[in-house]
Structures are given as C-alpha cells and as structure tokens.
Short mmCIF file of C-alpha atoms and ligand atoms in Angstrom, two decimals:
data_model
loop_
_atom_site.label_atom_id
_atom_site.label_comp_id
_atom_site.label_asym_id
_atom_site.label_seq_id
_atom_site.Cartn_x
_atom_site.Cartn_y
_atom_site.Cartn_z
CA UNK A 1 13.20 -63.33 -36.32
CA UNK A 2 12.55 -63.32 -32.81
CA UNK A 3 12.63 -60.07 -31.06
CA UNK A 4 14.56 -59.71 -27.82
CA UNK A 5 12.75 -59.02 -24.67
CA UNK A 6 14.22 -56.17 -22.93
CA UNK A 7 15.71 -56.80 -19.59
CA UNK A 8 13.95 -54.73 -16.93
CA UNK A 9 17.17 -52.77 -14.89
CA UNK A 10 14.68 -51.60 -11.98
CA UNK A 11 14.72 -54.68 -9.91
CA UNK A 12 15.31 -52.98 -6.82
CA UNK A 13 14.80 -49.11 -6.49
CA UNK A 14 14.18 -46.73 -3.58
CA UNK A 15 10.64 -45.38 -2.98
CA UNK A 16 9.65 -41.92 -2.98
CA UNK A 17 9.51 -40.24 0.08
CA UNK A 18 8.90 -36.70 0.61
CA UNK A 19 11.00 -34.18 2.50
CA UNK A 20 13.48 -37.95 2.63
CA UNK A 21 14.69 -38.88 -0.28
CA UNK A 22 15.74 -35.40 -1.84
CA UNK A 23 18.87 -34.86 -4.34
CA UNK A 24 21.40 -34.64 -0.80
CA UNK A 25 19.80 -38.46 0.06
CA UNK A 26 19.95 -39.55 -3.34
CA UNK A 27 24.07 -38.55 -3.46
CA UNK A 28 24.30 -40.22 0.02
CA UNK A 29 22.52 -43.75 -1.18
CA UNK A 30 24.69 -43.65 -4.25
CA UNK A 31 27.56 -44.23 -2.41
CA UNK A 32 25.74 -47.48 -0.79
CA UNK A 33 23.88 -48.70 -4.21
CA UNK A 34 25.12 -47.78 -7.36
CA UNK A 35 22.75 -49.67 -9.28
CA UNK A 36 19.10 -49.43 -7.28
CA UNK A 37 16.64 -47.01 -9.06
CA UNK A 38 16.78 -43.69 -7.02
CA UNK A 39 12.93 -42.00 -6.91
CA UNK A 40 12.37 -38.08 -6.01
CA UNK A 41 10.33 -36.82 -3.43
CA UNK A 42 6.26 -36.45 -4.98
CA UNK A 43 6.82 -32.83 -6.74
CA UNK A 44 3.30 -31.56 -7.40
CA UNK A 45 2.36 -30.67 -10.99
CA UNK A 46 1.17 -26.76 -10.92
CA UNK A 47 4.27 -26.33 -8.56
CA UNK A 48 6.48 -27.69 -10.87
CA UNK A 49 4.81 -25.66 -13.91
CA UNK A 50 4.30 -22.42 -11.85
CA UNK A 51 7.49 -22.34 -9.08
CA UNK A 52 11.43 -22.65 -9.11
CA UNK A 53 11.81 -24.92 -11.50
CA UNK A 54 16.08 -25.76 -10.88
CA UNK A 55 15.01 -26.20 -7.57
CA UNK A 56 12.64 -28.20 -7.59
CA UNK A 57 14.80 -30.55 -10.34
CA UNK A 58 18.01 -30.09 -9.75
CA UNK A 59 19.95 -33.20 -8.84
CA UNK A 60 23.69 -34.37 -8.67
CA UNK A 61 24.82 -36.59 -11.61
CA UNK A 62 25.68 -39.31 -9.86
CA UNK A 63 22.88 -39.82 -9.16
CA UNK A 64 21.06 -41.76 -12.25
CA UNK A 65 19.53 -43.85 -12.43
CA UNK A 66 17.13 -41.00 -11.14
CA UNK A 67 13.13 -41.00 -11.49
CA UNK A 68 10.72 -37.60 -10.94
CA UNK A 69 8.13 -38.40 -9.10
CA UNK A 70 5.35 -36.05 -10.31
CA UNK A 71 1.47 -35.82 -8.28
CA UNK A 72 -0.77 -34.36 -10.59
CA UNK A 73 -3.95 -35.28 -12.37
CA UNK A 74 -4.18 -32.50 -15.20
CA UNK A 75 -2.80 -34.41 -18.64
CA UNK A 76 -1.45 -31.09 -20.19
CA UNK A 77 0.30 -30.09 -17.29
CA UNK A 78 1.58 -33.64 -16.30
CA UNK A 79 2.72 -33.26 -20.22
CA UNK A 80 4.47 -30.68 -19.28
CA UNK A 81 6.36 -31.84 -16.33
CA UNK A 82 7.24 -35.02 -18.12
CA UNK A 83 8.94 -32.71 -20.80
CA UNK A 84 10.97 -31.00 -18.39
CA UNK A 85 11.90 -34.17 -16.70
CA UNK A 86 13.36 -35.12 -20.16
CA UNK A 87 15.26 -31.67 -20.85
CA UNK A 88 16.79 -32.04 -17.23
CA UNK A 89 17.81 -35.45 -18.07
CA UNK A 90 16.21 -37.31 -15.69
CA UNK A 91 15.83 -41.33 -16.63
CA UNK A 92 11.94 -41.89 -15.66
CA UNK A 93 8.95 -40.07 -14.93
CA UNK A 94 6.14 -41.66 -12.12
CA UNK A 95 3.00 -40.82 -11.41
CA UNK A 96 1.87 -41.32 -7.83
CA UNK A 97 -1.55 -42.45 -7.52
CA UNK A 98 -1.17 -44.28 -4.66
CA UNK A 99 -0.56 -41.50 -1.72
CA UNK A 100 -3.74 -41.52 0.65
CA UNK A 101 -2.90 -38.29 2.50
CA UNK A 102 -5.61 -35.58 2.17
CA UNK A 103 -3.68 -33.04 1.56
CA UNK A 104 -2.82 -34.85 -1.95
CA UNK A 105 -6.07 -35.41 -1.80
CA UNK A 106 -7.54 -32.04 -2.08
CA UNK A 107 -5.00 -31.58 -5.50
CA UNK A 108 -6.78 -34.12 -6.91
CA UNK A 109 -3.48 -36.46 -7.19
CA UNK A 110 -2.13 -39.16 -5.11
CA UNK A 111 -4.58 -42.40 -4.19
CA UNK A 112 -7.72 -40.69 -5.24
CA UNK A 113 -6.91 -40.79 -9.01
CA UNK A 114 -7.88 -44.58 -8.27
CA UNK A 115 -11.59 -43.51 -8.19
CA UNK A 116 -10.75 -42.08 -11.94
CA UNK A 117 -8.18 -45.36 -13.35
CA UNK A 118 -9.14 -43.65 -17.17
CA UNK A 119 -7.74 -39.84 -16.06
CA UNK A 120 -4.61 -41.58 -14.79
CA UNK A 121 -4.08 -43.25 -18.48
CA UNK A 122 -5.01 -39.88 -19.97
CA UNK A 123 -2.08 -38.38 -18.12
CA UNK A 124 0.32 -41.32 -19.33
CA UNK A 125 -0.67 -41.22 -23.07
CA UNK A 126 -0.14 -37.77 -23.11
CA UNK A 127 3.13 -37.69 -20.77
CA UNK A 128 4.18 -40.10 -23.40
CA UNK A 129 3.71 -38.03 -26.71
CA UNK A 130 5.04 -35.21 -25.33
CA UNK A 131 8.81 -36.96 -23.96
CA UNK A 132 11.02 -39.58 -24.88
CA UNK A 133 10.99 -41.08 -21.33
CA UNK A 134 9.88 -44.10 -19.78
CA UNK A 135 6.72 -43.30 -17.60
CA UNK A 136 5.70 -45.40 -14.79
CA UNK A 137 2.55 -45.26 -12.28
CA UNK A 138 3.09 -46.03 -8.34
CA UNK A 139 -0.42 -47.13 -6.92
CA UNK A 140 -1.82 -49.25 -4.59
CA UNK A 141 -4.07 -52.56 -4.15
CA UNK A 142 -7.26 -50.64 -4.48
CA UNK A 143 -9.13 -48.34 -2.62
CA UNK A 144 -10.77 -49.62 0.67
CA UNK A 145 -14.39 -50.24 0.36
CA UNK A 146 -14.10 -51.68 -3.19
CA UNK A 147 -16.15 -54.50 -4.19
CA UNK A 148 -14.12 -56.07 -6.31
CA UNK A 149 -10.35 -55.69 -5.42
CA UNK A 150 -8.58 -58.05 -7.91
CA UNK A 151 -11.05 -56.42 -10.91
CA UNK A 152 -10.87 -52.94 -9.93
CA UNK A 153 -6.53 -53.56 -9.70
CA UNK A 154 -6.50 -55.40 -13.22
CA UNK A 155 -9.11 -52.84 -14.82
CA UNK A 156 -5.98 -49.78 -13.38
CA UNK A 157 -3.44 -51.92 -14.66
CA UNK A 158 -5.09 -52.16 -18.01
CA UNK A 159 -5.72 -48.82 -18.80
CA UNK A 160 -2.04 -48.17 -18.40
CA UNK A 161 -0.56 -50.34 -19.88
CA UNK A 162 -2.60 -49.22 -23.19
CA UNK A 163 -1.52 -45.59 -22.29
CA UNK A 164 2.24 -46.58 -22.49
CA UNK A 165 2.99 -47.36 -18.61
CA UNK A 166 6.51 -48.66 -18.83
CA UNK A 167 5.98 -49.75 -15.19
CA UNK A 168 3.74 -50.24 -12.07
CA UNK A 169 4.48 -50.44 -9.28
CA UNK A 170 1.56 -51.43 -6.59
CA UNK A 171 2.05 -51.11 -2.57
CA UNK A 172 0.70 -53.72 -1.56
CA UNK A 173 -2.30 -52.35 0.83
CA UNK A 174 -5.13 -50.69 0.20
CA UNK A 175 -5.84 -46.95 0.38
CA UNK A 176 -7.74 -45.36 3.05
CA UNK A 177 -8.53 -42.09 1.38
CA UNK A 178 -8.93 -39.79 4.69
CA UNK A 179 -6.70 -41.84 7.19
CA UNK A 180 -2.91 -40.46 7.46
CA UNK A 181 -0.53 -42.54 5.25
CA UNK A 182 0.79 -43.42 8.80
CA UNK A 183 -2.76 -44.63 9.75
CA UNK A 184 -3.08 -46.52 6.68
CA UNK A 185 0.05 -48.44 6.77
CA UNK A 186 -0.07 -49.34 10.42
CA UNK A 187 -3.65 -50.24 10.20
CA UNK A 188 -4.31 -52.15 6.92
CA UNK A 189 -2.86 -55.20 5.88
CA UNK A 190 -0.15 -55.97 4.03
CA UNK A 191 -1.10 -58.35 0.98
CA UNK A 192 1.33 -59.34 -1.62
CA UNK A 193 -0.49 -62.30 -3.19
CA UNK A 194 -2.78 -59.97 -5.04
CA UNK A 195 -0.09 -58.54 -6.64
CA UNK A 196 1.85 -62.00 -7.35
CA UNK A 197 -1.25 -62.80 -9.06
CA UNK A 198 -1.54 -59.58 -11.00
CA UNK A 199 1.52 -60.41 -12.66
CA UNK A 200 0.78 -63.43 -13.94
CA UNK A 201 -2.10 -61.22 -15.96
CA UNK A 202 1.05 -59.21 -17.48
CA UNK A 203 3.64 -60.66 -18.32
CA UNK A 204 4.30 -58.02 -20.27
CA UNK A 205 4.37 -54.87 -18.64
CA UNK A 206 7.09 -54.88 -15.63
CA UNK A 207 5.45 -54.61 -12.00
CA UNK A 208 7.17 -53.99 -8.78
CA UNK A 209 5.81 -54.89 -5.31
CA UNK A 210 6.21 -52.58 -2.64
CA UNK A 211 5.63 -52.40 1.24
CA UNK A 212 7.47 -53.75 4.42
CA UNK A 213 10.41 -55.13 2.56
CA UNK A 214 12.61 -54.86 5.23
CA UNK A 215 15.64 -56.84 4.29
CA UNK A 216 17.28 -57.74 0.83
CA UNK A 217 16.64 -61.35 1.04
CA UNK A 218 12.80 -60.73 1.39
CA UNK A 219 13.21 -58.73 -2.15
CA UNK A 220 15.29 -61.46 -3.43
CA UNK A 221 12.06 -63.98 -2.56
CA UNK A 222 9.39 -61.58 -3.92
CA UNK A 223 11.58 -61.48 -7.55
CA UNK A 224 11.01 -65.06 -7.98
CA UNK A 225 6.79 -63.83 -8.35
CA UNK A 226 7.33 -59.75 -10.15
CA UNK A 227 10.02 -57.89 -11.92
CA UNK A 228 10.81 -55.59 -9.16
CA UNK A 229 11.03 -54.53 -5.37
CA UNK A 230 10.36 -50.92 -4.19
CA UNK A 231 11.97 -50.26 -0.77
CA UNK A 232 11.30 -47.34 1.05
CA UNK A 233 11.58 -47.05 4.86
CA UNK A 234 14.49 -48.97 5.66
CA UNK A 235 16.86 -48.09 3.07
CA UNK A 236 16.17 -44.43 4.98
CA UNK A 237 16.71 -45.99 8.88
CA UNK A 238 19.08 -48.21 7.94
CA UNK A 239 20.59 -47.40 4.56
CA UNK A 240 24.10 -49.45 5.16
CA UNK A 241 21.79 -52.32 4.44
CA UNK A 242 21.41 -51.84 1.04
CA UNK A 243 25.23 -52.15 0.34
CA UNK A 244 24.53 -55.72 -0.94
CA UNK A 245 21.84 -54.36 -3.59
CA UNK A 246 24.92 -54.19 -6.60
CA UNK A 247 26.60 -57.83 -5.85
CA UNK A 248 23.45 -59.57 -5.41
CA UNK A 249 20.57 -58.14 -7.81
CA UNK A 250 23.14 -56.91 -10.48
CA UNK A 251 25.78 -59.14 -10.82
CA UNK A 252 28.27 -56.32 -9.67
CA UNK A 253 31.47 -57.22 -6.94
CA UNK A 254 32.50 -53.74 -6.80
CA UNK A 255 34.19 -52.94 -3.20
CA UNK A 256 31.82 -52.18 -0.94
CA UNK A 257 32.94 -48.95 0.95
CA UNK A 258 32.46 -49.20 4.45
CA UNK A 259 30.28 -46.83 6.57
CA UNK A 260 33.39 -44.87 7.68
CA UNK A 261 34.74 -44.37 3.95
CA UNK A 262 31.05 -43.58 3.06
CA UNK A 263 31.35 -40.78 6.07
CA UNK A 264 34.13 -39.01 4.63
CA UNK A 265 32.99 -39.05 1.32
CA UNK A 266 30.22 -37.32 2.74
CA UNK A 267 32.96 -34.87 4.00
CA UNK A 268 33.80 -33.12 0.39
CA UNK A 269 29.58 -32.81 -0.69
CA UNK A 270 28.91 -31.22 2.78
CA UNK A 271 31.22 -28.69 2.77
CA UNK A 272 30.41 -27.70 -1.05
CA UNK A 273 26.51 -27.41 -0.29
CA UNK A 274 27.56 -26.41 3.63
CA UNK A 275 24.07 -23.55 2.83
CA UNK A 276 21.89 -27.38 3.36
CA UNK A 277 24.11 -28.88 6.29
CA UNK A 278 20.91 -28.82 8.27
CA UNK A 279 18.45 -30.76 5.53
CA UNK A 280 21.91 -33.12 4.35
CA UNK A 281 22.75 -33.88 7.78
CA UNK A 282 19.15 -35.81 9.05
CA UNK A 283 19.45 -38.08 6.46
CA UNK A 284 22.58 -39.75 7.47
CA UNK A 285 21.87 -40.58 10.56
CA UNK A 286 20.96 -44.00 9.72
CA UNK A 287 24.45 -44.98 8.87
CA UNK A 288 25.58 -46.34 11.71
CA UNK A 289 22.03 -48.21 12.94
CA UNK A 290 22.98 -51.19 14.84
CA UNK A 291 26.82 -50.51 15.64
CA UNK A 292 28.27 -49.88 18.97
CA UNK A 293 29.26 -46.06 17.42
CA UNK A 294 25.40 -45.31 16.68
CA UNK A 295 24.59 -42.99 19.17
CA UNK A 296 27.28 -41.45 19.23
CA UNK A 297 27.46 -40.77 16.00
CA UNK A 298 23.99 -39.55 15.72
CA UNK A 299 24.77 -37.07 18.43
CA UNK A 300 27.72 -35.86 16.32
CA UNK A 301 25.47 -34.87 13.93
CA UNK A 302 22.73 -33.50 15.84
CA UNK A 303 25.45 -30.59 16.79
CA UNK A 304 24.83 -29.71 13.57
CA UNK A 305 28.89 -28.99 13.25
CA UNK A 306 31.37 -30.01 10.56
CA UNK A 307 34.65 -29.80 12.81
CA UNK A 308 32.64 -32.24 14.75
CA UNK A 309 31.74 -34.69 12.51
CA UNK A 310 35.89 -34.52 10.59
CA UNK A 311 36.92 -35.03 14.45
CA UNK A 312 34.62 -38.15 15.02
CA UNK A 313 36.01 -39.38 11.15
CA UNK A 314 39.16 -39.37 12.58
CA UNK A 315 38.38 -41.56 15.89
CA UNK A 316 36.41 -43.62 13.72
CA UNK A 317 39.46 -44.07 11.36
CA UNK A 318 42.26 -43.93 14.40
CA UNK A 319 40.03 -46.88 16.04
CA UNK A 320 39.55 -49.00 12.38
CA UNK A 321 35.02 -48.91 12.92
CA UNK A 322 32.95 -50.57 11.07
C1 FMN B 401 8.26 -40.11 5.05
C2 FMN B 401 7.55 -40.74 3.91
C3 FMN B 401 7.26 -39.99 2.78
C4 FMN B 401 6.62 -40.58 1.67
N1 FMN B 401 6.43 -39.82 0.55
C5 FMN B 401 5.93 -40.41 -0.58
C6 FMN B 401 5.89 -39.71 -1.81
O1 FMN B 401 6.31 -38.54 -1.93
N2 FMN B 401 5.36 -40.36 -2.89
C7 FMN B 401 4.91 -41.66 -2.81
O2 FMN B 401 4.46 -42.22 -3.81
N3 FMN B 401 4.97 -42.35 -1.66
C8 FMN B 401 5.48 -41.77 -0.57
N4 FMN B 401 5.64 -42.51 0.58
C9 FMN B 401 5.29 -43.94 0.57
C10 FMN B 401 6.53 -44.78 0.20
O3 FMN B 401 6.97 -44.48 -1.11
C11 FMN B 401 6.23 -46.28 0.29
O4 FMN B 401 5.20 -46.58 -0.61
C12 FMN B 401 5.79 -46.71 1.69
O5 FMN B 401 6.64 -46.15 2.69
C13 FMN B 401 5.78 -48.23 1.83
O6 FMN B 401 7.07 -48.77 1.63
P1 FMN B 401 8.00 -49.22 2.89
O7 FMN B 401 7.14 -50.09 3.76
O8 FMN B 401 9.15 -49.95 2.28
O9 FMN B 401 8.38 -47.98 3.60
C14 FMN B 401 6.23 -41.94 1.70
C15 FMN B 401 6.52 -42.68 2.86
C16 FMN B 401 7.16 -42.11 3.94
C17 FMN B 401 7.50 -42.96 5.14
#
C-alpha cells in the first residue's frame, strides 16, 4: 500500500511581525486572503507563562489558519506555551530562532538559539509531547561569521526535523547577532540559493523561504524550488496585494472584495473593539497604497475618528473607487 503524502496547505503565509501583525491585522488580512497562513506577533515564553494570558492569545475566529509565534529557549516552559496554544485552538505553534535583535537576545531566544541548534530541538521534542499541534521553527541562513554556512544550516535543519519540526522556515540572510534587525536586513545579503539547495536535502520536511518577496509572482517562482513563501513587509504596506493569494496558490475564485467593500467591513469590527481604534487603525493604512485616494485616505485615518472614516466610505462609494 502506498501511503499518501500529505499536501502542505502553508504555501504562502504572513510573517510574524511584532506590534504589526496582531489579532486586529490578522481580521483585516482575512478579508484580503482567506487562505494564506496568518503568524502572531513573537510572544515571549515567561510572559506568556507568567502575564495575561487571554490577552496575550486571544484572537478572532476568522482568523485560522492562525500560528503562535512563541520566543523562548526553556523546553518546559516552551511545553507549556505550546499546550496553551492547543487549548486556545490555535492551528500551529513556531519557534523564532531567527530574530537578531538584542533585546531577544538577552532572553536567550530569537537568532542566538542558532549558537545552541540541539536546545532548539529540545524545545520541539518536548513542545511536541506535550500538544497535539504542528510545531514549526522560523530561522535564518546561519549566523554571520560561520565557517561553514551550508553545514551549520543542514546540521539546524537536522536536529529538527528528528525533534518533530513540522516546518522551517529560513530567511534567507544571515544573522548579525548585535546589529538591529533593520541593520541586518538592509546590510546583508539576500541569498535564496542556499535555501533552494537545502531543500533538495529534505524532501521530506516542508521548508519555506522568506525575505524580500515583494510581489506574488516572485512567490509563485520560488515554489517551483520549496514548499512555501513567508511574506512579511509588504503584505503590511501594501496588503491589497495579496488579494490574488486564494485564486492563484489555492485554486480558490472566490470574489475578490474590493478595497472599498474591505473598508466598510472594517466599519462593524471597529466600532465593536472602538477601546483599540488607535492600535486597529495604523494597520490599515496600507489599503489604498498606490491609488489616487491614498493620501487622503491615510489622513482620514490619522484623525483617528470613526464619523470620518463612514463619511470618506461614503465618497468612496458615491464616486465607485477602487
Ligand atoms: C516590524 C517588524 C517586526 C518583526 N517582528 C518579528 C517577530 O515578532 N518574529 C519574527 O520571527 N520575525 C519578525 N520580523 C521579521 C519578519 O518576520 C521577516 O522575517 C522579515 O521582515 C523579512 O521578510 P520581508 O522581507 O518579507 O519583510 C519582523 C519584521 C518587521 C519588519
């Protein structure tokens, strides 16, 4: 009998990114994608185990498919976060060991657990036994200053992927451990090959490439070389562009609702969690990148004022925008 491989749903999902992609983002992308994996914000371990737990993982339910992204390096406690990712229902947990900032740094989680690839696997064997959910690793190429990049990346991969990583997913720079994540994106290069070639060692454990993917036909050509595309920045400055994500990565012609009907969508949610107009409202200001309405609309919404915004809906609607 032969057994049937199971098909990865994660081909395209959108990264991590703290104080960005919180539970009021996550509702606001669903109504662009509903099929991309949605990641939280990095929640750290001992704040997770010692602070407000529902808020910390509360989320809207339209929002799955929904992964916790947890920063930690303790196994017990990352145990424990991975159980209460499971009795909260959420569909993944992720470890990041890939953030370079020192402040993650001084934790002990985040790109430094790449010094340590056999604590990372202890946390996944034992997030493992103690949930029923998938859990994943985000990491990067290696840190900078190692001797031997592709070994050092296939030696992390490996431990893993014997712990039970259902998925890694690898930006594709280095870390500088000490440099801002700012510094270390703008000043390192990008290099996907390494990870194109790191598949081909596992053809068996799902990996996703992440970094600069700035458009949906650049994922669409890095899925012909890994199972998956992570895209972060973008889908934040100019989320609209992820509309095509459903038709064209899974199979699904649903109609497309158009940045005007996503608006007033947006109407209803605001006015129910009106106590978070000021966090809700930065994160749509993306939805109108590139149209003649942009600025405009983006000073709407700086006024911080729901009568304004329902007024410019209705000028928007009056005028048939985009
Ligand atoms: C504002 C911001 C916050 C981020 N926060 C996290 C985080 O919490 N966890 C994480 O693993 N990566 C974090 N990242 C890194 C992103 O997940 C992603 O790896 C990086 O931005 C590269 O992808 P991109 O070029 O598509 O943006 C953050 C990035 C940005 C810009």
């Amino acid at each position: 009998m032969t057994t049937k491989k199971q098909v990865f749903s994660e081909k395209i999902s959108i990264a991590p990114m703290l104080d960005w992609t919180d539970r009021h983002f996550r509702y606001f992308m669903r109504l662009i994608t509903h099929h991309a994996t949605l990641y939280t914000e990095m929640v750290a371990a001992p704040a997770l185990i010692l602070g407000k737990k529902d808020q910390l993982l509360q989320y809207n339910p339209e929002e799955h498919p929904v992964i916790l992204q947890v920063g930690g390096s303790d196994p017990k406690q990352m145990a424990l976060c991975a159980k209460m990712a499971a009795e909260y229902g959420y569909d993944g947990i992720n470890i990041n060991a890939g953030c370079p900032s020192s402040r993650v740094q001084s934790g002990h989680f985040g790109a430094v657990l790449m010094k340590t690839p056999e604590l990372v696997a202890d946390c996944v064997a034992e997030m493992k036994a103690s949930s029923p959910l998938p859990v994943s690793v985000k990491t990067r190429i290696a840190l900078e200053g190692t001797q031997d990049v592709f070994q050092a990346l296939l030696h992390f991969a490996d431990l893993v992927q014997q712990a039970g990583c259902s998925h890694l997913i690898v930006h594709a720079r280095k870390a500088k451990l000490n440099w801002s994540p700012e510094d270390n994106r703008k000043r390192l290069p990008l290099d996907y090959e390494t990870i194109y070639k790191l598949k081909k060692s596992f053809p068996d454990m799902p990996i996703s490439i992440n970094g600069n993917v700035l458009t949906l036909q650049a994922a669409y050509e890095h899925l012909f070389h890994v199972d998956g595309v992570m895209i972060g920045r973008v889908a934040y400055g100019n989320p609209y562009l992820m509309k095509d994500i459903d038709a064209l990565f899974y199979n699904d012609r649903h109609t497309i609702l158009s940045r005007t009907e996503i608006l007033e969508q947006m109407i209803p949610y605001i006015q129910k969690n009106e106590q978070y107009l000021n966090v809700i409202l930065p994160h749509m200001m993306g939805l109108f990148h590139g149209t003649s309405v942009s600025k405009l609309y983006k000073q709407t919404l700086n006024n911080r004022n729901l009568e304004d915004i329902i007024s410019f809906l209705s000028v928007l609607k009056a005028s048939q925008c985009p």
